[in-house]
Coordinates of C-alpha atoms in Angstrom, one line a residue:
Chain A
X7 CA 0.0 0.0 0.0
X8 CA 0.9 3.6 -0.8
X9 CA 1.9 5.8 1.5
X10 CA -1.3 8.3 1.0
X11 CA -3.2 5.4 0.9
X12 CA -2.3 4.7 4.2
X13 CA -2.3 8.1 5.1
X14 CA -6.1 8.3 4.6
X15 CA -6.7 4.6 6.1
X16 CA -5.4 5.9 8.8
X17 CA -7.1 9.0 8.9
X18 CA -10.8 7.7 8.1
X19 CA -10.1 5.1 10.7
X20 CA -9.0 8.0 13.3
X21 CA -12.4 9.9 12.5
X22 CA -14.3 6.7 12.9
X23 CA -12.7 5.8 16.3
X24 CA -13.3 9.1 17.8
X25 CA -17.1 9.1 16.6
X26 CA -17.3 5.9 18.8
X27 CA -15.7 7.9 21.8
X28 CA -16.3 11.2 21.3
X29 CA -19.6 11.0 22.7
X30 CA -19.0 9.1 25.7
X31 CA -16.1 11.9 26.5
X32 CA -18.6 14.6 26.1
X33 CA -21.3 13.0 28.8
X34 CA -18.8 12.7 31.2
X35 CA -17.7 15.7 31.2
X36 CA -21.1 17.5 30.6
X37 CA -22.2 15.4 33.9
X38 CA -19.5 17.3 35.7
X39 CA -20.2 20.7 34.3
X40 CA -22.0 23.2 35.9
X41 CA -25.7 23.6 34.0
X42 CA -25.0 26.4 32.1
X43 CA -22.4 25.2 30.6
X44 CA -23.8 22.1 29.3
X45 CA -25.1 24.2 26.2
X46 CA -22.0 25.1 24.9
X47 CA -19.2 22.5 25.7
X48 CA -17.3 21.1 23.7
X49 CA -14.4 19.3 25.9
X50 CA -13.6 20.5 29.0
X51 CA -15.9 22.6 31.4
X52 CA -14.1 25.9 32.9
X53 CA -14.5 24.0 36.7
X54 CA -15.2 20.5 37.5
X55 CA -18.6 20.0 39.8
X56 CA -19.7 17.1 41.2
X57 CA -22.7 18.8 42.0
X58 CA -24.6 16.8 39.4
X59 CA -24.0 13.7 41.1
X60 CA -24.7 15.1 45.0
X61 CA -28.5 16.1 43.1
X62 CA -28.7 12.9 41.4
X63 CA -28.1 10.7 45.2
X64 CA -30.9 13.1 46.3
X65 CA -33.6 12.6 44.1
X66 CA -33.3 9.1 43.4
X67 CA -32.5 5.5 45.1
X68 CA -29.5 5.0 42.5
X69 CA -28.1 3.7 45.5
X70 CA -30.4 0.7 46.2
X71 CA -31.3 0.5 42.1
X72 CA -27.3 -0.4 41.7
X73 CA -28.3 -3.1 44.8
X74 CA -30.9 -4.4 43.1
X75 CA -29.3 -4.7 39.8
X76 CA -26.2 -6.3 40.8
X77 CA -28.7 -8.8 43.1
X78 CA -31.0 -9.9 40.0
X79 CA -28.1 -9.9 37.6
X80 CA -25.9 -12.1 39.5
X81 CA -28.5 -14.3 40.6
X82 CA -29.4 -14.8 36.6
X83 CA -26.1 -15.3 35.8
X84 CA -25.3 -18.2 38.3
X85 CA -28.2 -19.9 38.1
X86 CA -28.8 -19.7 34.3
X87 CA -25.2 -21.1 34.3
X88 CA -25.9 -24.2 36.7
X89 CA -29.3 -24.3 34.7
X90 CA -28.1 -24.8 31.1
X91 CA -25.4 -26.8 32.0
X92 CA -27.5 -29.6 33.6
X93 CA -29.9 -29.2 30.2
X94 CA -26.9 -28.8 28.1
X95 CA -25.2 -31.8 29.5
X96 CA -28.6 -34.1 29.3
X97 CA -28.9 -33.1 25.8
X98 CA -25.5 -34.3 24.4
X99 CA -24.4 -36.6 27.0
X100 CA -27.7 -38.6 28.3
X101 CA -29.7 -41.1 26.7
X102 CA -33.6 -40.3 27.1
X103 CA -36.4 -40.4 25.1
X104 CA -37.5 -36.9 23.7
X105 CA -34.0 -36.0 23.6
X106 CA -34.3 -34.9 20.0
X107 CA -37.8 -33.1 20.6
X108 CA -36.6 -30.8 23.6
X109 CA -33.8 -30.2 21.1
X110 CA -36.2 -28.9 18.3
X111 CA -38.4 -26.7 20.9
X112 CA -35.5 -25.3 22.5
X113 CA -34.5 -24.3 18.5
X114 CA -37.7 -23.4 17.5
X115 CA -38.5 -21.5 20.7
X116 CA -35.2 -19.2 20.1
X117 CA -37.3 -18.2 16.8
X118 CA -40.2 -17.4 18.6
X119 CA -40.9 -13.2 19.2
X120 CA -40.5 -11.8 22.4
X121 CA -43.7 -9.8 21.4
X122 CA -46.4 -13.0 21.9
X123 CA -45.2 -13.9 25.1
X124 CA -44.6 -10.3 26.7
X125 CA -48.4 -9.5 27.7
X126 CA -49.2 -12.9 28.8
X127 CA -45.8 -13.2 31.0
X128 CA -46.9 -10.0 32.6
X129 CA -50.4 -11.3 33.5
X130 CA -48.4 -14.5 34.7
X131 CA -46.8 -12.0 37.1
X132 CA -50.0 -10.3 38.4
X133 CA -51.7 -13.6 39.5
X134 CA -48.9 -14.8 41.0
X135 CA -48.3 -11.5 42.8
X136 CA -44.9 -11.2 41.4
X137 CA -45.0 -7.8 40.3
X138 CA -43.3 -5.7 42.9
X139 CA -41.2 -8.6 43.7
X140 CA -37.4 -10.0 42.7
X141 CA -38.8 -13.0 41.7
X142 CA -40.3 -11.2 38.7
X143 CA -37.1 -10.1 38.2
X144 CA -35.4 -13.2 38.5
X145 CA -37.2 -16.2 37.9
X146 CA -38.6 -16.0 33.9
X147 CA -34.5 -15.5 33.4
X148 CA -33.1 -18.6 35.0
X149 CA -33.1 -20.4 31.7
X150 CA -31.3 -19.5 28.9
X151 CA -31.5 -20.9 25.8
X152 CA -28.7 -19.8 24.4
X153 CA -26.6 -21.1 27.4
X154 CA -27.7 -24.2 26.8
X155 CA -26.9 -24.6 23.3
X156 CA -23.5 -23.3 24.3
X157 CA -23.1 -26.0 26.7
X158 CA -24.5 -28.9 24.5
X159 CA -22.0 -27.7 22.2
X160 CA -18.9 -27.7 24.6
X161 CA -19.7 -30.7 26.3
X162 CA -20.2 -33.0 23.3
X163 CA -16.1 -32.0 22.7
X164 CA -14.9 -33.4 25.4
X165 CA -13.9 -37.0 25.7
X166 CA -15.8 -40.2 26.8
X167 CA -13.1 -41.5 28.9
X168 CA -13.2 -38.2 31.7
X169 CA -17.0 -39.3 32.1
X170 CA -16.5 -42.7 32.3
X171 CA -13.6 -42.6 34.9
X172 CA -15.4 -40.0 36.7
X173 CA -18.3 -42.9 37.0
X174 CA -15.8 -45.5 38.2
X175 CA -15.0 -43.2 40.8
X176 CA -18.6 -43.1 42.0
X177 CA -19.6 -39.8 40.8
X178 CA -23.4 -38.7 40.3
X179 CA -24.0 -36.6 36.9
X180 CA -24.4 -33.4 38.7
X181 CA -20.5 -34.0 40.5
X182 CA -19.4 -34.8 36.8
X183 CA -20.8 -31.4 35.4
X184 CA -19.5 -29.2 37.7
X185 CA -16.2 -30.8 39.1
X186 CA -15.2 -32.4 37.1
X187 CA -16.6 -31.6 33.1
X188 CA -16.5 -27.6 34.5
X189 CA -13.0 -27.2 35.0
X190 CA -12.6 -28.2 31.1
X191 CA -14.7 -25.8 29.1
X192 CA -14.0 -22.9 31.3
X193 CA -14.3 -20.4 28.3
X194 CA -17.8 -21.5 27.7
X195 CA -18.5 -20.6 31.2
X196 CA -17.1 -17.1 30.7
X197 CA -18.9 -16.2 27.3
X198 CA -22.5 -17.9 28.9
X199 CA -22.0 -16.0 31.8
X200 CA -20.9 -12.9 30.1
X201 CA -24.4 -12.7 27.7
X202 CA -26.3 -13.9 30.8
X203 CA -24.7 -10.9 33.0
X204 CA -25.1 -8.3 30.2
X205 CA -28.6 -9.7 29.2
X206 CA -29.6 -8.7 32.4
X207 CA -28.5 -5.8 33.8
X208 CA -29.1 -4.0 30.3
X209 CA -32.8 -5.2 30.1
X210 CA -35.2 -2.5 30.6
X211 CA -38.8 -3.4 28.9
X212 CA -39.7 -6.2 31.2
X213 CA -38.8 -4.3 34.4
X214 CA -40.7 -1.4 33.4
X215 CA -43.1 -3.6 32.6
X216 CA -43.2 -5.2 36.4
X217 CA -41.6 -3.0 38.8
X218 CA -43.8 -0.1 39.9
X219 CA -41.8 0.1 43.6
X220 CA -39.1 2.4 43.1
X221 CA -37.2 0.7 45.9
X222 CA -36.9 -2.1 43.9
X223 CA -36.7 -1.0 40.4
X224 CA -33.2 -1.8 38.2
X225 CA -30.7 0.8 37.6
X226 CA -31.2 1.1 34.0
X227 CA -35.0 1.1 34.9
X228 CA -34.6 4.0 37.1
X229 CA -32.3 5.6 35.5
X230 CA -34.9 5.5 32.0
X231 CA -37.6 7.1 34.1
X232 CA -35.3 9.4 35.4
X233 CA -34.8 11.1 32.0
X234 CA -38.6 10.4 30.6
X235 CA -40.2 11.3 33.7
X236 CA -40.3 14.8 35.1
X237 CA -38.0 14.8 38.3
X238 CA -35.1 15.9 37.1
X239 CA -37.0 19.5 36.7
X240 CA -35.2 19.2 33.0
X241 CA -31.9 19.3 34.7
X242 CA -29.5 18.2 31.9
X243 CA -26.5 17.7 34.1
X244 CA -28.3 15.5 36.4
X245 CA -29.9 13.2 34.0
X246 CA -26.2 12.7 32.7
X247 CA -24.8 11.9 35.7
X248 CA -27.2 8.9 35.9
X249 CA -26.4 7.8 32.6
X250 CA -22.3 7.8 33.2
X251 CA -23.3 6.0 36.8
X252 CA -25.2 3.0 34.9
X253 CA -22.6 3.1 31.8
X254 CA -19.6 3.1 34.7
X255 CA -19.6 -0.3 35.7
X256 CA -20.4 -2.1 32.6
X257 CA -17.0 0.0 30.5
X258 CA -14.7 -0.8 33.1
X259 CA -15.7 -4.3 33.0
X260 CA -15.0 -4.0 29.5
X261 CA -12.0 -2.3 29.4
X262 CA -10.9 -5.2 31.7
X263 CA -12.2 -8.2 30.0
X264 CA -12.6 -6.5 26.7
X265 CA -11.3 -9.9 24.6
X266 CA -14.0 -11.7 26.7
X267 CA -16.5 -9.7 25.9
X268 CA -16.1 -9.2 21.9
X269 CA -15.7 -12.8 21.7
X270 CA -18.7 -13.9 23.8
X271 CA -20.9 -11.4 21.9
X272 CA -19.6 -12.1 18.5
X273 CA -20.3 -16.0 19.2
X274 CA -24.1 -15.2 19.5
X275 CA -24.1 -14.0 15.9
X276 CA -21.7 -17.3 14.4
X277 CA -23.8 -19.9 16.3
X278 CA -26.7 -18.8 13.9
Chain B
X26 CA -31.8 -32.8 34.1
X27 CA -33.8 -31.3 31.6
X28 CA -36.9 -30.5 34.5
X29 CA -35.9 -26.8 35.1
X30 CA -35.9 -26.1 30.9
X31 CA -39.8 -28.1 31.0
X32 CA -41.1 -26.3 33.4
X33 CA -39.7 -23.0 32.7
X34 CA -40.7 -23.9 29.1
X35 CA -44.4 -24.7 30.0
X36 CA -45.0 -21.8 32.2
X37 CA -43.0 -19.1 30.4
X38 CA -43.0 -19.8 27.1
X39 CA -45.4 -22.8 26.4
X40 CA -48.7 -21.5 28.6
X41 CA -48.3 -18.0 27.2
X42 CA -48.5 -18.6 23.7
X43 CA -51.7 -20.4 24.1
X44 CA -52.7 -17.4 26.8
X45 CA -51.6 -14.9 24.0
X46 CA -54.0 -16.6 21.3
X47 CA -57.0 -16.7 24.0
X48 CA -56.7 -13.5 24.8
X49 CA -57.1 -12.4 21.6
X50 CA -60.7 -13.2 21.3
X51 CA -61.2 -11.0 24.7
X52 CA -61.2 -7.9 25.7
X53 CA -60.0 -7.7 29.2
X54 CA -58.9 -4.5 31.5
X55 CA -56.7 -7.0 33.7
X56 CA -58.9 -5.8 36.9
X57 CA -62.6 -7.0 35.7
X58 CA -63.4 -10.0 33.9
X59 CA -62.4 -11.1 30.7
X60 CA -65.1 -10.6 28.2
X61 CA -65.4 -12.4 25.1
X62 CA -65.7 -10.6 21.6
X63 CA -64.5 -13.2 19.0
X64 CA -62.9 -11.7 16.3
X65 CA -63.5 -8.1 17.5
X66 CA -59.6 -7.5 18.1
X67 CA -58.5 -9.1 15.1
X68 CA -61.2 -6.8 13.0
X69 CA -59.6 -3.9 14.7
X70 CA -56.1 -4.5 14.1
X71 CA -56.6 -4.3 10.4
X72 CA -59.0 -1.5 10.8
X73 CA -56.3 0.8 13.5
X74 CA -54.5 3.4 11.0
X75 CA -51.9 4.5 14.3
X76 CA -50.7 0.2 14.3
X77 CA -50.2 0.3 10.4
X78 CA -48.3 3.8 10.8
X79 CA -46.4 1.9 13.4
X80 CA -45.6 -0.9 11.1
X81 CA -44.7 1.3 8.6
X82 CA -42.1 3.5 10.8
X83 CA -40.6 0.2 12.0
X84 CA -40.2 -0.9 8.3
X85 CA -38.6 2.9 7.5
X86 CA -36.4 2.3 10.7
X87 CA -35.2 -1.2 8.9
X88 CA -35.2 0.1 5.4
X89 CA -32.2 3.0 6.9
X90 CA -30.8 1.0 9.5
X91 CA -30.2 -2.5 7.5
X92 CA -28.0 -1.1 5.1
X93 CA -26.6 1.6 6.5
X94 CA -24.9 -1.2 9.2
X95 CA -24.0 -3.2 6.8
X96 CA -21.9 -0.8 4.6
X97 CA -20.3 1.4 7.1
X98 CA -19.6 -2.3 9.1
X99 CA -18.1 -3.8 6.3
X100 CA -16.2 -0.6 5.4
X101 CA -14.7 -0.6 8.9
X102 CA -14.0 -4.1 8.4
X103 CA -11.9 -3.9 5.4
X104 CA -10.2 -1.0 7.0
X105 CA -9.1 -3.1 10.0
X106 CA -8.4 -6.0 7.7
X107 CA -5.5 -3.8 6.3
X108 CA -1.7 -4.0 7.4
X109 CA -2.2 -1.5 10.2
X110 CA -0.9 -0.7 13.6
X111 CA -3.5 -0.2 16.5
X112 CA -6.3 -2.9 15.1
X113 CA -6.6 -3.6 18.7
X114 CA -7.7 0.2 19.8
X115 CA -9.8 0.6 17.2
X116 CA -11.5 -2.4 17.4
X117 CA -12.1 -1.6 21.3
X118 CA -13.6 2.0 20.4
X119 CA -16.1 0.4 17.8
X120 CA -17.2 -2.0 19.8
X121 CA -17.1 0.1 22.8
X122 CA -21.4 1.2 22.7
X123 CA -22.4 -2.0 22.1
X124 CA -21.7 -3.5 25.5
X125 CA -23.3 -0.2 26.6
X126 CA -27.1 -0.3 27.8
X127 CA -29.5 1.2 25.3
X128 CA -30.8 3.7 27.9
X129 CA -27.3 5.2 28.3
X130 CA -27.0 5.7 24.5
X131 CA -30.4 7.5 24.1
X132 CA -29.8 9.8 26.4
X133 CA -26.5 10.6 25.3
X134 CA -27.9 10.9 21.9
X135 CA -30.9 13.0 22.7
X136 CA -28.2 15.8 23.5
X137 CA -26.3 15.2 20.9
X138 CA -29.3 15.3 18.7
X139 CA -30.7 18.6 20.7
X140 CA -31.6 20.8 18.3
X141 CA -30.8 24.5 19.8
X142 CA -27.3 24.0 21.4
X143 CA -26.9 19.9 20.6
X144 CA -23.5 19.5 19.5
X145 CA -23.9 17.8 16.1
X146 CA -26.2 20.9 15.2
X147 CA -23.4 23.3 16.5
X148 CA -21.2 21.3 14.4
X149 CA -23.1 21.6 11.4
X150 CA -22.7 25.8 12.0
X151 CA -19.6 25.8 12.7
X152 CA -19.7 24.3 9.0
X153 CA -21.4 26.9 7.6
X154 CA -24.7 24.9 7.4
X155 CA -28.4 24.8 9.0
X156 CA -29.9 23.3 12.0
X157 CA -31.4 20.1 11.3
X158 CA -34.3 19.1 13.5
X159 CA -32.8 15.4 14.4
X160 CA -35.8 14.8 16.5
X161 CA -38.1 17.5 16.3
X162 CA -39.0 17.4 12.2
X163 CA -41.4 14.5 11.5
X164 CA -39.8 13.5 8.3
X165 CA -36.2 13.3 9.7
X166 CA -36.7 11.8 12.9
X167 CA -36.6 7.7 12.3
X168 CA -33.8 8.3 10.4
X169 CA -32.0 9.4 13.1
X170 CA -33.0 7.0 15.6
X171 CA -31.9 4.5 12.7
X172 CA -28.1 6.3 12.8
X173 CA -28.4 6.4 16.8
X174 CA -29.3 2.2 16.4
X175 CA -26.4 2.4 13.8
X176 CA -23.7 3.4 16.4
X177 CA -25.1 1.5 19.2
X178 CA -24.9 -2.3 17.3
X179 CA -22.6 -1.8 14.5
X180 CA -18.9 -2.7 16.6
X181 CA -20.9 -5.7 16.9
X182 CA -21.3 -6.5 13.4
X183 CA -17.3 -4.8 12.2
X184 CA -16.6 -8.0 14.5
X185 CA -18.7 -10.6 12.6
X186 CA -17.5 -9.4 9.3
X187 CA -13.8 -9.3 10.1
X188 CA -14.1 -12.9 11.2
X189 CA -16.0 -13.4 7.9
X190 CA -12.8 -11.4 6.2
X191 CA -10.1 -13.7 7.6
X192 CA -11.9 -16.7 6.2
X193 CA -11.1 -15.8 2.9
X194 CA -8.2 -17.6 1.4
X195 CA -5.0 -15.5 0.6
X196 CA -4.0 -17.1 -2.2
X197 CA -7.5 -15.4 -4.4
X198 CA -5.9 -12.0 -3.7
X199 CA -2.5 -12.7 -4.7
X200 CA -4.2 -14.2 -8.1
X201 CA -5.8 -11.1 -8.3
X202 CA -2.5 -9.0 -7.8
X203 CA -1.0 -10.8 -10.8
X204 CA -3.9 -9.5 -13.0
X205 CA -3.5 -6.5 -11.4
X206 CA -6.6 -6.2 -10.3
X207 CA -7.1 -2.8 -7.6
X208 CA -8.5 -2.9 -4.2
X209 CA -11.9 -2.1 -5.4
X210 CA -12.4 -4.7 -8.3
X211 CA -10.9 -7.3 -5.8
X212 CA -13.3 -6.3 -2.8
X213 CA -16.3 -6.1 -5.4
X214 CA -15.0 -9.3 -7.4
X215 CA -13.6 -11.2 -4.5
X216 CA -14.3 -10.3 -1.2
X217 CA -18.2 -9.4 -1.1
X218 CA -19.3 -12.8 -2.6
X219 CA -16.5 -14.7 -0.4
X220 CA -18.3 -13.1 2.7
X221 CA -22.3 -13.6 1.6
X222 CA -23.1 -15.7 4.2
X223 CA -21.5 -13.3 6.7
X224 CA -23.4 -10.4 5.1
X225 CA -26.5 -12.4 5.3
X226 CA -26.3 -13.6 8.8
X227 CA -26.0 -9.4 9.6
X228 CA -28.9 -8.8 7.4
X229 CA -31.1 -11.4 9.2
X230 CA -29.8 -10.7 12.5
X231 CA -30.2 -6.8 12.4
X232 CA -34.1 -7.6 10.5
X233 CA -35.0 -9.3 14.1
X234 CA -33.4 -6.8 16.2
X235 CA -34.6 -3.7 14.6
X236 CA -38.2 -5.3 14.7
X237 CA -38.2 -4.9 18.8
X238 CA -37.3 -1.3 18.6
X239 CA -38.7 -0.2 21.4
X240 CA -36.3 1.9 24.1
X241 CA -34.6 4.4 21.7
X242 CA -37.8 5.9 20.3
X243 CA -39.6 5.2 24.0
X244 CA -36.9 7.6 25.9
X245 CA -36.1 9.8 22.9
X246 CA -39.5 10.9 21.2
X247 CA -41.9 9.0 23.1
X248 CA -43.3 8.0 19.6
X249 CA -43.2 12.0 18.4
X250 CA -43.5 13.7 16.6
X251 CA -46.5 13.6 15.0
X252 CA -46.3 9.4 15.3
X253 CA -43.3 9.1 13.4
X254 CA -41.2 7.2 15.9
X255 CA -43.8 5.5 17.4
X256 CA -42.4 1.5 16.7
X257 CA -44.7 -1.6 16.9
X258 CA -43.7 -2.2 20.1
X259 CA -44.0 1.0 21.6
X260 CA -47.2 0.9 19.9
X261 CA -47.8 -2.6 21.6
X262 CA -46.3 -1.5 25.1
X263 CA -48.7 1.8 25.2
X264 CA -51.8 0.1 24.4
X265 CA -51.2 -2.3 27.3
X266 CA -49.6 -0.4 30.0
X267 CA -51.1 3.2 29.2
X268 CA -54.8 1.9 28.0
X269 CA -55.0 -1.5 29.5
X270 CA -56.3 -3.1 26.7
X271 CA -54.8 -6.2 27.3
X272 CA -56.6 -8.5 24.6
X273 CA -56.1 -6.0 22.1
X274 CA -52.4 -5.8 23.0
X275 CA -51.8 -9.9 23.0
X276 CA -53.7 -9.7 19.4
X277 CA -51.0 -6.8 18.3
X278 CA -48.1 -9.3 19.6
X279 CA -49.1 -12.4 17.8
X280 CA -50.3 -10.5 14.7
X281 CA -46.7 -9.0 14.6
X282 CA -44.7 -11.8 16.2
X283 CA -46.5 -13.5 12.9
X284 CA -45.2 -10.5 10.3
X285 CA -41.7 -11.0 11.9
X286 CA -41.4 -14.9 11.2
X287 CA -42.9 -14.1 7.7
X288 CA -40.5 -11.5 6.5
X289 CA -37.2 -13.4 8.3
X290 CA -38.7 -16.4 6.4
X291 CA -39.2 -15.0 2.9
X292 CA -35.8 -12.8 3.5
X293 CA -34.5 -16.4 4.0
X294 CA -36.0 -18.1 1.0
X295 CA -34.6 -14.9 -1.2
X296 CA -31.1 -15.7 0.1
X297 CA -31.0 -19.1 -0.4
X298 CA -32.5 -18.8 -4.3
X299 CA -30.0 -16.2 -4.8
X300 CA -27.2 -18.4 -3.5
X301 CA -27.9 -21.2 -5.7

């Protein structure tokens, strides 16, 4: 390649990195300008104010939404992770009948719209007297589908001979899957429990949809009626500061993991 | 084994389907009893002009959003597929919104988009051009809630199609290079039809995700202005949780859970005669 060529790769690739960034910059610095300011920044404010932030604690439970998030999203993640393994390992390592069928409704259920289920699933919630509860939150997500296709995949891999010794040993299936079968397909574990985790916290329809308390509502929940609802008296600055405080966690587990993450999220679309 | 998937399958997935198609034949407020009307809802769904609006902005959404991903993805793709130095940072920085939640995006957007003192209109002065009213002027809205979707989901997609990129063998290039074929002719002539099924599986996926629009135009426009953001499912959403017309809602849901499987499976069918 020619220099100029490369010269104006470069370039266009430059301009294209900084439209992904840019933005993010620009929040978190408007979130620490003073409101006037907002208007008219462009990168740095003339002081830093964390006053934002001090107004956001005092108008609304980010505090206990952040609890509550990090509650329902771990819970999801660990037990969608015990869940699909145990389906996951039935389905390529067990002999039963209807092995097949389960296999062919847990495909043609990943087909299936969210939309035909959502209004029924909410009802589902009302008789049980879920809504205004965790469980709401929590229980429709303990399976995942996609988990368990993972783990189907991962565990057909591995050899015979670690199950069979494992058996000779006296082990039950469930002592198989996780101490033994586990320790084998550990990146599996990390890309299931990635989605799961992300899948999660990032879900904001069906907790709008269930949550009314605000004392239990999700952070991305709270944070979305934060900026459609009138309490932050069109405050700019504020509303900001409870977007970078919900964004926050989920970059820096990025920035740390990053490899993880592309890789888990890129595997969703080549398992298609 | 397999109990937790049957009876998560039979309470969440299995029991509401059938709920959904029953519930379609009532009218029910949630709080009194349900009250049957036959085809009533399904008369109405064909018969609502705001649903078939909705539809229709959803389909504008796709019809800006689909292609626009999948050029300026593949674009970004070939750049990274280059010689160059730093293919991990940029990679990082495209991919960067897409493990971001939708909710942070929107609002981040909604001031970028702002149309006194937002910064891509302040831009666009600083240019020597005019305001454009990103989410205030009817026609232009959807499109830029399609570019917002764009830069939220299209990191995702650079991925998929460099992985698609690196399946292609060398040794077609190099033929190419004796020829002396240029870049262009070989990505035209080489590269795109090498990566079809890679540009397909992005096609299909982004069809299914763009159909649940739902948060971006929710937080952004609240369907405004003038309905021109209003999605299916913020269509579907309002109607049960602003109205409480619950059986009308479920009819909405299976009526356009059905349009979905239609299009992905007539998108799929095109493909596949194409292909062969």
């Amino acid at each position: 390649m020619s220099i100029i060529k490369k010269t104006i790769l470069y370039i266009l690739l430059t301009v294209a990195a900084l439209s992904f960034i840019y933005p993010f910059f620009w929040m978190i610095m408007a979130s620490l300008s003073p409101e006037a300011e907002i208007g008219s920044l462009v990168f740095f404010p003339s002081r830093i104010t964390f006053s934002n932030y001090i107004s956001m604690v005092s108008k609304i439970p980010i505090g206990r939404a952040l609890f509550n998030s990090l509650l329902v999203s771990g819970i999801n993640t660990g037990v969608a992770l015990v869940f699909s393994s145990m389906v996951g390992y039935a389905l390529s390592r067990m002999e039963f009948k209807g092995r097949n069928l389960i296999f062919m409704i847990i495909i043609f259920t990943m087909t299936l719209p969210f939309q035909i289920t959502l209004i029924p699933n909410y009802i589902i919630m009302v008789k049980l007297r879920w809504v205004d509860s965790y469980l709401s939150l929590t229980v429709p997500f303990l399976i995942n589908t996609f988990g368990i296709l993972m783990f189907r995949q991962a565990f057909k891999g591995l050899p015979q001979a670690l199950i069979d010794a494992a058996r000779i040993d006296g082990c039950g299936d469930l002592r198989i899957i996780f101490t033994i079968l586990w320790p084998n397909i550990k990146p599996t574990i990390v890309t299931v429990g990635i989605l799961a985790f992300m899948g999660s916290w990032n879900e904001v329809l069906w907790p709008l949809i269930v949550i009314r308390d605000e004392q239990l509502m999700t952070l991305p929940q709270l944070v979305t009626l934060f900026a459609v609802g009138g309490r932050a008296e069109s405050q700019i600055g504020v509303k900001l500061a409870s977007a970078v405080f919900l964004a926050t966690p989920i970059i820096v587990a990025y920035l740390f993991f990053q490899k993880h993450f592309i890789q888990s999220m890129a595997s969703t679309g080549l398992k298609e | 084994m397999v109990s937790p998937y049957l009876i998560h399958l039979f309470v969440f997935i299995a029991f509401p389907v059938i709920f959904s198609l029953l519930l379609t034949f009532n009218q029910w407020n949630i709080i009194g009893p349900m009250e049957w009307v036959g085809f009533g809802n399904w008369k109405r769904v064909f018969a609502d002009r705001l649903f078939w609006t909705a539809i229709f902005n959803t389909l504008i959404f796709l019809a800006i959003h689909i292609p626009l991903q999948i050029i300026v993805a593949l674009a970004l793709a070939e750049f990274l597929n280059q010689n160059i130095k730093f293919k991990g940072f940029f990679r990082a920085a495209f991919f960067m919104p897409v493990v971001v939640s939708g909710v942070v995006v929107t609002m981040l957007w909604q001031q970028m988009f702002n149309y006194e003192n937002g910064v891509l209109n302040r831009l666009l002065i600083s240019l020597g051009l005019g305001k454009v009213g990103w989410l205030i002027d009817p026609d232009v809205a959807m499109a830029s809630i399609a570019i917002m979707a764009t830069w939220k989901n299209i990191g995702l997609y650079v991925i998929l199609f460099l992985v698609g990129l690196q399946t292609v063998p060398k040794q077609y290039y190099e033929a190419a290079d004796m020829e002396g074929a240029s870049h262009w002719q070989k990505f035209i002539k080489i590269t795109v039809p090498m990566i079809n099924p890679t540009i397909f599986m992005v096609f299909i996926l982004s069809t299914i995700g763009g159909f649940s629009l739902f948060i971006e135009p929710y937080v952004l426009t609240g369907g405004g202005p003038l309905n021109s953001t209003l999605s299916a499912v913020l269509y579907i959403y309002k109607q049960a949780f602003e109205y409480y017309h619950m059986g009308y809602s479920a009819t909405l849901g299976v009526f356009f859970a059905f349009l979905i499987v239609m299009v992905v499976i007539l998108q799929k069918k095109f493909i596949e005669r194409d292909v062969s």
